[in-house]
């Protein structure tokens, strides 16, 4: 763990709302995003979340342009320096409050954008409980395939359809083939689902042909966002063999607007997943002593649902990324192990974060046992999969005794009916 003054839980900000109970963005967080004021003719630019306000990075002379890619490209050391400057500027001890105040914009008056231009997106499958649950529905006797404990399974996703929290998601159409039907039809998905995930944003990249060593991997990550990997299970079931997910996933992926930087996450590092005694040891290119000791990240993730009949959302699950079978460093090392290059702003999805308990399952597929056991909601409604008008809201936070609690904000999306054929 690399802790400094910016992680001190006693730090206070002159922005009062940063101290409200349950606030996602205390001064120990300093999450970065891209914003502009609603209804104003002005360029989108970088800002830092503090309480219910955004401080324009221009206040510190930092001009990002409409994405944070160039900042991400500058690497961990530059991110750390900016973090220290922001911490000082937002502290009650600053002598520049009057000048800085002019650069504050209330979040309510701001429009938020994708924080980075995402060139490439890969999605992994690091949640062993999720992988086992999904596998059990397909292969009851042999839920985990033999490669699972040897390498972080992943597939290449689609960058162009990644949307920011709040954007509506249209129910996709595609080929569906119920097991008893003689032939597929092209129709709106009836089994639309979400997947509770985290997304990790690449910082400095690597040259083509030069893998990133597992021990250096976290130096190549800028930060984390919430990620909902919308999934059409009926399309997926028909198309996924033999090449993996394709159109069942690429119609939309929602991420949260605020990047919680790797330095903000330092206090919440934990040991890597404890492998069973008879599990294989990771191969040398995936094994690093420090990573095993503190390469895990304790990040709680929750999914909430608001149907059109509900006033307030209800929580469907709460899981924790500390249950991930593979660490973030291992997925970065694996992604680049063949020489594939990461570029600043690339997105790596964790895979669905499910825990061992029934209230920690990160998809409706798992919660409803593939629709066999519909979820009973407190207001009397039931759900096997998402219906039109349903809104799902992912939230995340890091909690550790002796440290500030920091949050990720939200990644939300509401389902719109399928469009015209
Ligand atoms: Ca996924």
CSV table of C-alpha atoms and ligand atoms in Angstrom, one decimal:
chain,number,residue,atom,x,y,z
A,1,UNK,CA,0.0,0.0,0.0
A,2,UNK,CA,1.3,3.4,-0.9
A,3,UNK,CA,-0.4,5.9,1.5
A,4,UNK,CA,0.3,9.6,1.9
A,5,UNK,CA,-1.3,12.7,3.4
A,6,UNK,CA,-4.1,12.6,0.7
A,7,UNK,CA,-5.5,9.5,2.4
A,8,UNK,CA,-5.6,11.0,5.9
A,9,UNK,CA,-9.2,10.3,7.2
A,10,UNK,CA,-9.0,13.5,9.3
A,11,UNK,CA,-8.6,15.8,6.2
A,12,UNK,CA,-11.4,18.4,5.9
A,13,UNK,CA,-12.5,20.3,2.8
A,14,UNK,CA,-13.9,23.8,2.5
A,15,UNK,CA,-16.6,22.3,0.3
A,16,UNK,CA,-19.1,21.5,3.2
A,17,UNK,CA,-21.1,18.8,1.3
A,18,UNK,CA,-18.0,16.6,1.1
A,19,UNK,CA,-18.6,15.8,4.8
A,20,UNK,CA,-22.3,14.7,4.5
A,21,UNK,CA,-22.8,11.1,5.7
A,22,UNK,CA,-22.8,8.7,2.7
A,23,UNK,CA,-21.1,11.2,0.4
A,24,UNK,CA,-19.4,9.4,-2.4
A,25,UNK,CA,-16.8,12.1,-3.0
A,26,UNK,CA,-15.0,13.2,0.2
A,27,UNK,CA,-11.6,14.9,-0.1
A,28,UNK,CA,-9.9,11.5,0.1
A,29,UNK,CA,-11.5,10.4,-3.2
A,30,UNK,CA,-10.9,13.1,-5.8
A,31,UNK,CA,-12.5,11.2,-8.6
A,32,UNK,CA,-12.0,12.7,-12.1
A,33,UNK,CA,-14.5,13.2,-14.9
A,34,UNK,CA,-15.5,15.2,-17.9
A,35,UNK,CA,-18.3,17.8,-17.6
A,36,UNK,CA,-19.9,21.0,-18.9
A,37,UNK,CA,-22.6,23.3,-17.5
A,38,UNK,CA,-26.0,22.3,-18.7
A,39,UNK,CA,-27.5,24.7,-21.3
A,40,UNK,CA,-24.2,26.6,-21.7
A,41,UNK,CA,-22.3,26.9,-24.9
A,42,UNK,CA,-18.9,25.8,-23.5
A,43,UNK,CA,-16.5,23.0,-24.1
A,44,UNK,CA,-16.6,19.8,-22.0
A,45,UNK,CA,-13.5,19.6,-19.8
A,46,UNK,CA,-12.0,17.8,-16.9
A,47,UNK,CA,-13.2,18.2,-13.3
A,48,UNK,CA,-12.8,16.6,-9.9
A,49,UNK,CA,-15.8,15.5,-7.9
A,50,UNK,CA,-15.9,17.0,-4.4
A,51,UNK,CA,-19.1,16.6,-2.3
A,52,UNK,CA,-22.0,17.6,-4.5
A,53,UNK,CA,-19.8,19.9,-6.6
A,54,UNK,CA,-17.3,19.7,-9.4
A,55,UNK,CA,-14.0,21.7,-9.3
A,56,UNK,CA,-12.9,22.6,-12.9
A,57,UNK,CA,-9.3,21.4,-13.3
A,58,UNK,CA,-8.6,24.7,-15.1
A,59,UNK,CA,-8.6,26.1,-11.6
A,60,UNK,CA,-5.2,24.4,-11.2
A,61,UNK,CA,-4.1,25.3,-14.7
A,62,UNK,CA,-4.8,21.7,-16.0
A,63,UNK,CA,-6.5,21.8,-19.4
A,64,UNK,CA,-7.6,18.3,-20.4
A,65,UNK,CA,-9.7,18.9,-23.4
A,66,UNK,CA,-12.9,16.8,-23.8
A,67,UNK,CA,-11.4,13.5,-22.6
A,68,UNK,CA,-9.0,12.5,-19.8
A,69,UNK,CA,-6.9,10.3,-22.2
A,70,UNK,CA,-3.9,12.6,-22.2
A,71,UNK,CA,-4.0,12.8,-18.4
A,72,UNK,CA,-4.2,9.0,-18.2
A,73,UNK,CA,-1.3,8.7,-20.7
A,74,UNK,CA,1.0,10.7,-18.4
A,75,UNK,CA,1.1,7.8,-15.9
A,76,UNK,CA,0.7,7.1,-12.2
A,77,UNK,CA,3.4,9.6,-11.1
A,78,UNK,CA,1.6,12.5,-12.8
A,79,UNK,CA,-1.7,11.3,-11.5
A,80,UNK,CA,-0.2,11.2,-8.0
A,81,UNK,CA,1.1,14.8,-8.3
A,82,UNK,CA,-2.3,16.1,-9.5
A,83,UNK,CA,-3.9,14.3,-6.6
A,84,UNK,CA,-1.6,16.0,-4.1
A,85,UNK,CA,-2.4,19.4,-5.7
A,86,UNK,CA,-6.1,18.8,-5.7
A,87,UNK,CA,-6.0,17.6,-2.1
A,88,UNK,CA,-4.2,20.8,-1.0
A,89,UNK,CA,-6.5,23.1,-3.1
A,90,UNK,CA,-9.7,21.5,-1.6
A,91,UNK,CA,-8.4,21.4,2.0
A,92,UNK,CA,-9.6,23.8,4.6
A,93,UNK,CA,-6.0,24.8,5.0
A,94,UNK,CA,-5.8,26.4,1.5
A,95,UNK,CA,-5.3,30.1,1.2
A,96,UNK,CA,-6.9,30.2,-2.3
A,97,UNK,CA,-10.5,29.3,-1.4
A,98,UNK,CA,-11.9,32.6,-2.8
A,99,UNK,CA,-10.2,32.1,-6.2
A,100,UNK,CA,-11.0,28.4,-6.4
A,101,UNK,CA,-14.7,28.9,-5.5
A,102,UNK,CA,-15.2,30.6,-8.8
A,103,UNK,CA,-14.4,27.3,-10.5
A,104,UNK,CA,-17.0,25.2,-8.7
A,105,UNK,CA,-20.0,23.9,-10.6
A,106,UNK,CA,-22.9,22.1,-8.7
A,107,UNK,CA,-23.2,18.5,-10.0
A,108,UNK,CA,-26.9,19.1,-10.4
A,109,UNK,CA,-26.2,21.8,-13.0
A,110,UNK,CA,-23.6,19.8,-14.9
A,111,UNK,CA,-23.8,17.4,-17.8
A,112,UNK,CA,-21.4,14.5,-17.5
A,113,UNK,CA,-19.7,12.7,-20.4
A,114,UNK,CA,-17.7,9.5,-21.0
A,115,UNK,CA,-14.5,10.4,-19.1
A,116,UNK,CA,-12.2,8.9,-21.7
A,117,UNK,CA,-12.4,8.0,-25.4
A,118,UNK,CA,-12.3,4.2,-25.2
A,119,UNK,CA,-10.4,2.7,-28.1
A,120,UNK,CA,-10.6,-0.9,-27.1
A,121,UNK,CA,-12.7,-2.8,-24.5
A,122,UNK,CA,-12.1,-6.3,-23.2
A,123,UNK,CA,-14.3,-8.0,-20.7
A,124,UNK,CA,-13.0,-10.7,-18.3
A,125,UNK,CA,-14.7,-13.3,-16.2
A,126,UNK,CA,-12.8,-13.1,-12.9
A,127,UNK,CA,-15.6,-13.9,-10.5
A,128,UNK,CA,-15.3,-17.5,-9.7
A,129,UNK,CA,-18.7,-17.7,-8.1
A,130,UNK,CA,-20.3,-16.2,-11.2
A,131,UNK,CA,-18.4,-18.5,-13.5
A,132,UNK,CA,-19.4,-21.5,-11.4
A,133,UNK,CA,-23.1,-20.4,-11.2
A,134,UNK,CA,-23.3,-19.8,-15.0
A,135,UNK,CA,-21.4,-23.0,-15.7
A,136,UNK,CA,-23.7,-25.0,-13.5
A,137,UNK,CA,-26.7,-24.0,-15.5
A,138,UNK,CA,-25.1,-25.3,-18.7
A,139,UNK,CA,-23.0,-28.2,-17.4
A,140,UNK,CA,-24.3,-29.3,-13.9
A,141,UNK,CA,-21.5,-31.9,-13.4
A,142,UNK,CA,-18.6,-29.8,-14.7
A,143,UNK,CA,-19.4,-26.1,-14.1
A,144,UNK,CA,-15.8,-24.7,-14.3
A,145,UNK,CA,-14.0,-25.4,-17.6
A,146,UNK,CA,-10.4,-26.7,-17.1
A,147,UNK,CA,-8.8,-23.4,-18.3
A,148,UNK,CA,-10.5,-21.2,-15.6
A,149,UNK,CA,-7.9,-21.6,-12.9
A,150,UNK,CA,-5.0,-21.2,-15.3
A,151,UNK,CA,-5.8,-18.0,-17.1
A,152,UNK,CA,-8.1,-15.0,-16.7
A,153,UNK,CA,-10.8,-15.8,-19.3
A,154,UNK,CA,-11.8,-12.8,-21.4
A,155,UNK,CA,-13.2,-11.7,-24.8
A,156,UNK,CA,-12.9,-8.6,-26.9
A,157,UNK,CA,-15.9,-6.3,-26.5
A,158,UNK,CA,-17.1,-3.3,-28.4
A,159,UNK,CA,-15.9,0.3,-27.5
A,160,UNK,CA,-18.4,2.2,-29.7
A,161,UNK,CA,-21.5,1.3,-27.7
A,162,UNK,CA,-20.2,2.2,-24.3
A,163,UNK,CA,-22.5,4.8,-22.8
A,164,UNK,CA,-22.5,7.0,-19.8
A,165,UNK,CA,-24.7,6.5,-16.8
A,166,UNK,CA,-28.2,7.8,-17.4
A,167,UNK,CA,-28.4,7.0,-21.1
A,168,UNK,CA,-31.4,4.9,-22.0
A,169,UNK,CA,-30.7,1.4,-23.2
A,170,UNK,CA,-32.8,0.1,-26.1
A,171,UNK,CA,-33.9,-3.6,-25.8
A,172,UNK,CA,-31.9,-5.3,-28.6
A,173,UNK,CA,-33.3,-7.5,-31.4
A,174,UNK,CA,-31.4,-10.5,-32.5
A,175,UNK,CA,-31.5,-14.2,-33.4
A,176,UNK,CA,-33.2,-16.2,-30.7
A,177,UNK,CA,-33.7,-19.9,-30.7
A,178,UNK,CA,-35.6,-21.5,-27.8
A,179,UNK,CA,-34.2,-25.1,-27.3
A,180,UNK,CA,-37.4,-26.7,-28.5
A,181,UNK,CA,-37.8,-24.5,-31.6
A,182,UNK,CA,-36.7,-25.9,-34.9
A,183,UNK,CA,-35.2,-22.7,-36.2
A,184,UNK,CA,-34.2,-19.3,-34.8
A,185,UNK,CA,-36.2,-16.1,-35.3
A,186,UNK,CA,-35.1,-12.4,-35.4
A,187,UNK,CA,-37.0,-10.8,-32.5
A,188,UNK,CA,-36.6,-8.5,-29.5
A,189,UNK,CA,-34.7,-10.2,-26.7
A,190,UNK,CA,-37.0,-11.6,-24.0
A,191,UNK,CA,-34.2,-12.4,-21.5
A,192,UNK,CA,-32.5,-9.0,-21.1
A,193,UNK,CA,-30.1,-8.9,-18.1
A,194,UNK,CA,-27.4,-6.8,-16.5
A,195,UNK,CA,-24.0,-7.8,-15.1
A,196,UNK,CA,-22.5,-5.9,-12.1
A,197,UNK,CA,-18.9,-5.2,-12.9
A,198,UNK,CA,-16.0,-2.8,-12.4
A,199,UNK,CA,-14.2,-1.2,-15.4
A,200,UNK,CA,-10.5,-0.4,-15.2
A,201,UNK,CA,-9.1,2.3,-17.4
A,202,UNK,CA,-5.6,2.0,-18.8
A,203,UNK,CA,-3.1,4.7,-18.2
A,204,UNK,CA,0.2,4.6,-20.0
A,205,UNK,CA,0.2,1.9,-22.6
A,206,UNK,CA,2.8,-0.6,-23.7
A,207,UNK,CA,4.5,-0.9,-27.1
A,208,UNK,CA,3.2,-3.6,-29.4
A,209,UNK,CA,5.2,-6.8,-28.8
A,210,UNK,CA,6.2,-5.7,-25.2
A,211,UNK,CA,4.1,-7.4,-22.5
A,212,UNK,CA,3.5,-5.7,-19.2
A,213,UNK,CA,5.0,-7.6,-16.3
A,214,UNK,CA,2.5,-8.5,-13.5
A,215,UNK,CA,4.6,-6.6,-11.0
A,216,UNK,CA,4.4,-3.4,-13.0
A,217,UNK,CA,0.8,-3.8,-14.1
A,218,UNK,CA,-0.8,-1.3,-11.7
A,219,UNK,CA,1.5,1.4,-13.0
A,220,UNK,CA,-0.4,1.1,-16.3
A,221,UNK,CA,-3.9,1.6,-14.8
A,222,UNK,CA,-5.4,5.0,-14.4
A,223,UNK,CA,-8.5,4.2,-12.3
A,224,UNK,CA,-11.8,2.4,-12.0
A,225,UNK,CA,-15.4,3.0,-12.8
A,226,UNK,CA,-18.7,1.0,-12.3
A,227,UNK,CA,-19.6,-1.0,-15.4
A,228,UNK,CA,-22.9,-2.7,-16.3
A,229,UNK,CA,-22.4,-5.3,-19.1
A,230,UNK,CA,-26.0,-5.5,-20.4
A,231,UNK,CA,-26.6,-9.0,-21.7
A,232,UNK,CA,-29.3,-10.5,-23.9
A,233,UNK,CA,-29.3,-14.1,-22.5
A,234,UNK,CA,-31.4,-15.6,-25.3
A,235,UNK,CA,-29.2,-14.2,-28.0
A,236,UNK,CA,-26.1,-15.2,-26.0
A,237,UNK,CA,-27.3,-18.8,-25.6
A,238,UNK,CA,-27.7,-19.3,-29.4
A,239,UNK,CA,-24.6,-17.4,-30.7
A,240,UNK,CA,-21.8,-17.9,-28.1
A,241,UNK,CA,-20.4,-21.2,-29.4
A,242,UNK,CA,-17.7,-21.5,-30.6
A,243,UNK,CA,-16.3,-18.0,-30.5
A,244,UNK,CA,-17.8,-16.4,-27.4
A,245,UNK,CA,-20.2,-13.4,-26.8
A,246,UNK,CA,-20.9,-11.2,-29.7
A,247,UNK,CA,-24.2,-9.3,-30.4
A,248,UNK,CA,-25.7,-10.4,-27.0
A,249,UNK,CA,-23.3,-7.9,-25.4
A,250,UNK,CA,-22.4,-5.3,-27.9
A,251,UNK,CA,-25.6,-3.3,-28.0
A,252,UNK,CA,-24.7,-1.3,-24.9
A,253,UNK,CA,-22.4,-1.2,-21.9
A,254,UNK,CA,-23.0,1.5,-19.2
A,255,UNK,CA,-20.2,3.0,-17.2
A,256,UNK,CA,-20.2,5.6,-14.4
A,257,UNK,CA,-18.8,9.1,-15.1
A,258,UNK,CA,-16.3,9.4,-12.3
A,259,UNK,CA,-12.9,7.7,-12.5
A,260,UNK,CA,-11.7,6.7,-9.0
A,261,UNK,CA,-8.0,6.8,-9.5
A,262,UNK,CA,-5.7,3.9,-8.5
A,263,UNK,CA,-4.1,6.2,-5.9
A,264,UNK,CA,-7.5,6.8,-4.3
A,265,UNK,CA,-7.9,3.0,-4.1
A,266,UNK,CA,-4.6,2.3,-2.3
A,267,UNK,CA,-6.1,2.1,1.3
A,268,UNK,CA,-8.6,-0.6,0.1
A,269,UNK,CA,-6.1,-3.1,-1.3
A,270,UNK,CA,-6.2,-6.5,0.2
A,271,UNK,CA,-4.7,-10.0,-0.3
A,272,UNK,CA,-5.4,-11.7,-3.6
A,273,UNK,CA,-8.1,-14.4,-3.6
A,274,UNK,CA,-7.1,-17.4,-1.4
A,275,UNK,CA,-6.8,-20.3,-3.8
A,276,UNK,CA,-7.8,-23.8,-2.6
A,277,UNK,CA,-4.9,-26.0,-1.8
A,278,UNK,CA,-5.4,-28.2,-4.8
A,279,UNK,CA,-5.8,-25.2,-7.3
A,280,UNK,CA,-2.9,-24.7,-9.6
A,281,UNK,CA,-0.4,-21.9,-8.8
A,282,UNK,CA,-0.5,-19.1,-11.3
A,283,UNK,CA,2.2,-19.5,-14.0
A,284,UNK,CA,5.2,-17.3,-13.4
A,285,UNK,CA,4.1,-14.5,-15.7
A,286,UNK,CA,0.9,-14.1,-13.6
A,287,UNK,CA,2.6,-14.5,-10.2
A,288,UNK,CA,4.1,-11.7,-8.2
A,289,UNK,CA,4.6,-11.8,-4.4
A,290,UNK,CA,3.5,-8.2,-3.8
A,291,UNK,CA,0.4,-8.8,-6.0
A,292,UNK,CA,-0.5,-11.9,-4.1
A,293,UNK,CA,-0.1,-10.1,-0.8
A,294,UNK,CA,-2.0,-6.9,-1.6
A,295,UNK,CA,-3.2,-7.0,-5.3
A,296,UNK,CA,-6.8,-7.5,-4.3
A,297,UNK,CA,-9.2,-4.5,-4.2
A,298,UNK,CA,-12.0,-4.4,-1.6
A,299,UNK,CA,-14.7,-2.6,-3.6
A,300,UNK,CA,-18.3,-3.2,-2.7
A,301,UNK,CA,-20.7,-3.2,-5.7
A,302,UNK,CA,-24.5,-3.1,-5.5
A,303,UNK,CA,-27.3,-3.4,-8.0
A,304,UNK,CA,-30.6,-1.6,-7.4
A,305,UNK,CA,-33.8,-1.9,-9.5
A,306,UNK,CA,-36.7,0.6,-9.9
A,307,UNK,CA,-39.6,-0.8,-11.9
A,308,UNK,CA,-42.1,1.7,-13.3
A,309,UNK,CA,-44.4,0.9,-10.3
A,310,UNK,CA,-41.8,1.7,-7.7
A,311,UNK,CA,-41.1,5.1,-6.1
A,312,UNK,CA,-37.7,4.2,-4.7
A,313,UNK,CA,-35.3,1.5,-6.0
A,314,UNK,CA,-34.8,-1.7,-4.2
A,315,UNK,CA,-31.4,-3.4,-3.7
A,316,UNK,CA,-31.0,-6.7,-5.6
A,317,UNK,CA,-27.5,-7.6,-4.6
A,318,UNK,CA,-24.2,-6.6,-2.9
A,319,UNK,CA,-21.0,-8.2,-3.9
A,320,UNK,CA,-17.3,-7.4,-3.4
A,321,UNK,CA,-14.4,-7.3,-5.9
A,322,UNK,CA,-12.2,-8.8,-3.2
A,323,UNK,CA,-13.8,-12.2,-4.2
A,324,UNK,CA,-12.3,-12.0,-7.7
A,325,UNK,CA,-10.3,-15.1,-8.6
A,326,UNK,CA,-7.8,-13.0,-10.6
A,327,UNK,CA,-6.3,-9.7,-9.5
A,328,UNK,CA,-6.3,-6.5,-11.7
A,329,UNK,CA,-2.6,-6.9,-12.2
A,330,UNK,CA,-3.0,-10.4,-13.5
A,331,UNK,CA,-5.7,-9.4,-16.0
A,332,UNK,CA,-3.4,-6.5,-17.3
A,333,UNK,CA,-0.4,-8.9,-17.5
A,334,UNK,CA,-2.5,-11.5,-19.2
A,335,UNK,CA,-4.1,-9.1,-21.7
A,336,UNK,CA,-0.6,-8.0,-22.8
A,337,UNK,CA,1.2,-11.3,-22.4
A,338,UNK,CA,1.1,-12.0,-26.1
A,339,UNK,CA,2.5,-8.6,-26.9
A,340,UNK,CA,-1.0,-7.0,-27.5
A,341,UNK,CA,-0.7,-3.3,-26.7
A,342,UNK,CA,-2.9,-1.3,-24.3
A,343,UNK,CA,-3.5,2.3,-25.1
A,344,UNK,CA,-4.5,5.1,-22.7
A,345,UNK,CA,-8.2,5.0,-22.1
A,346,UNK,CA,-8.7,1.3,-23.0
A,347,UNK,CA,-11.3,-0.3,-20.8
A,348,UNK,CA,-10.9,-3.7,-19.0
A,349,UNK,CA,-14.1,-5.1,-17.5
A,350,UNK,CA,-13.7,-7.3,-14.4
A,351,UNK,CA,-16.5,-9.7,-15.3
A,352,UNK,CA,-19.6,-10.2,-13.1
A,353,UNK,CA,-18.9,-9.7,-9.4
A,354,UNK,CA,-20.9,-12.4,-7.5
A,355,UNK,CA,-20.1,-13.6,-4.0
A,356,UNK,CA,-20.9,-17.0,-2.4
A,357,UNK,CA,-24.2,-15.9,-0.7
A,358,UNK,CA,-27.6,-15.6,-2.4
A,359,UNK,CA,-27.8,-11.8,-1.8
A,360,UNK,CA,-24.5,-11.2,-3.6
A,361,UNK,CA,-25.3,-12.5,-7.1
A,362,UNK,CA,-24.5,-9.9,-9.8
A,363,UNK,CA,-26.9,-10.8,-12.5
A,364,UNK,CA,-30.6,-11.7,-12.9
A,365,UNK,CA,-29.6,-14.9,-14.6
A,366,UNK,CA,-28.1,-16.1,-11.3
A,367,UNK,CA,-30.7,-14.5,-9.1
A,368,UNK,CA,-33.6,-16.1,-11.0
A,369,UNK,CA,-31.8,-19.3,-11.9
A,370,UNK,CA,-32.1,-18.6,-15.6
A,371,UNK,CA,-35.8,-17.6,-15.1
A,372,UNK,CA,-36.8,-20.8,-13.3
A,373,UNK,CA,-37.2,-19.1,-10.0
A,374,UNK,CA,-38.4,-15.5,-10.5
A,375,UNK,CA,-37.3,-12.9,-8.1
A,376,UNK,CA,-40.0,-11.8,-5.6
A,377,UNK,CA,-39.9,-8.1,-5.1
A,378,UNK,CA,-41.1,-6.4,-1.9
A,379,UNK,CA,-44.0,-4.6,-3.7
A,380,UNK,CA,-45.4,-7.9,-5.0
A,381,UNK,CA,-43.9,-7.7,-8.5
A,382,UNK,CA,-41.7,-10.5,-9.9
A,383,UNK,CA,-38.8,-10.4,-12.3
A,384,UNK,CA,-36.9,-13.1,-14.2
A,385,UNK,CA,-35.4,-10.7,-16.6
A,386,UNK,CA,-35.7,-6.9,-17.2
A,387,UNK,CA,-38.9,-5.4,-18.5
A,388,UNK,CA,-39.4,-2.2,-20.5
A,389,UNK,CA,-39.3,0.8,-18.2
A,390,UNK,CA,-37.1,-0.9,-15.6
A,391,UNK,CA,-34.2,1.2,-14.4
A,392,UNK,CA,-31.2,-0.5,-12.9
A,393,UNK,CA,-28.7,1.4,-10.8
A,394,UNK,CA,-25.2,0.1,-9.9
A,395,UNK,CA,-23.4,1.7,-7.0
A,396,UNK,CA,-20.0,1.1,-5.5
A,397,UNK,CA,-17.9,2.1,-2.5
A,398,UNK,CA,-14.8,1.3,-0.5
A,399,UNK,CA,-15.1,0.9,3.2
A,400,UNK,CA,-12.2,0.2,5.6
A,401,UNK,CA,-12.0,0.8,9.3
A,402,UNK,CA,-9.7,3.7,10.0
A,403,UNK,CA,-10.1,5.3,6.5
A,404,UNK,CA,-12.6,7.5,4.8
A,405,UNK,CA,-15.4,5.7,2.9
A,406,UNK,CA,-15.2,6.7,-0.8
A,407,UNK,CA,-17.8,6.0,-3.4
A,408,UNK,CA,-18.1,5.6,-7.2
A,409,UNK,CA,-21.4,7.4,-7.7
A,410,UNK,CA,-23.8,5.5,-10.0
A,411,UNK,CA,-24.0,3.7,-13.3
A,412,UNK,CA,-27.7,3.7,-14.2
A,413,UNK,CA,-29.8,2.9,-17.3
A,414,UNK,CA,-33.5,2.5,-18.1
A,415,UNK,CA,-34.8,-0.1,-20.6
A,416,UNK,CA,-36.6,1.3,-23.6
A,417,UNK,CA,-38.8,-0.9,-25.8
A,418,UNK,CA,-37.1,-2.5,-28.8
A,419,UNK,CA,-37.1,-0.2,-31.9
A,420,UNK,CA,-38.6,-0.9,-35.3
A,421,UNK,CA,-37.3,-3.9,-37.1
B,1,LIG,CA1,-19.5,-9.5,-18.5
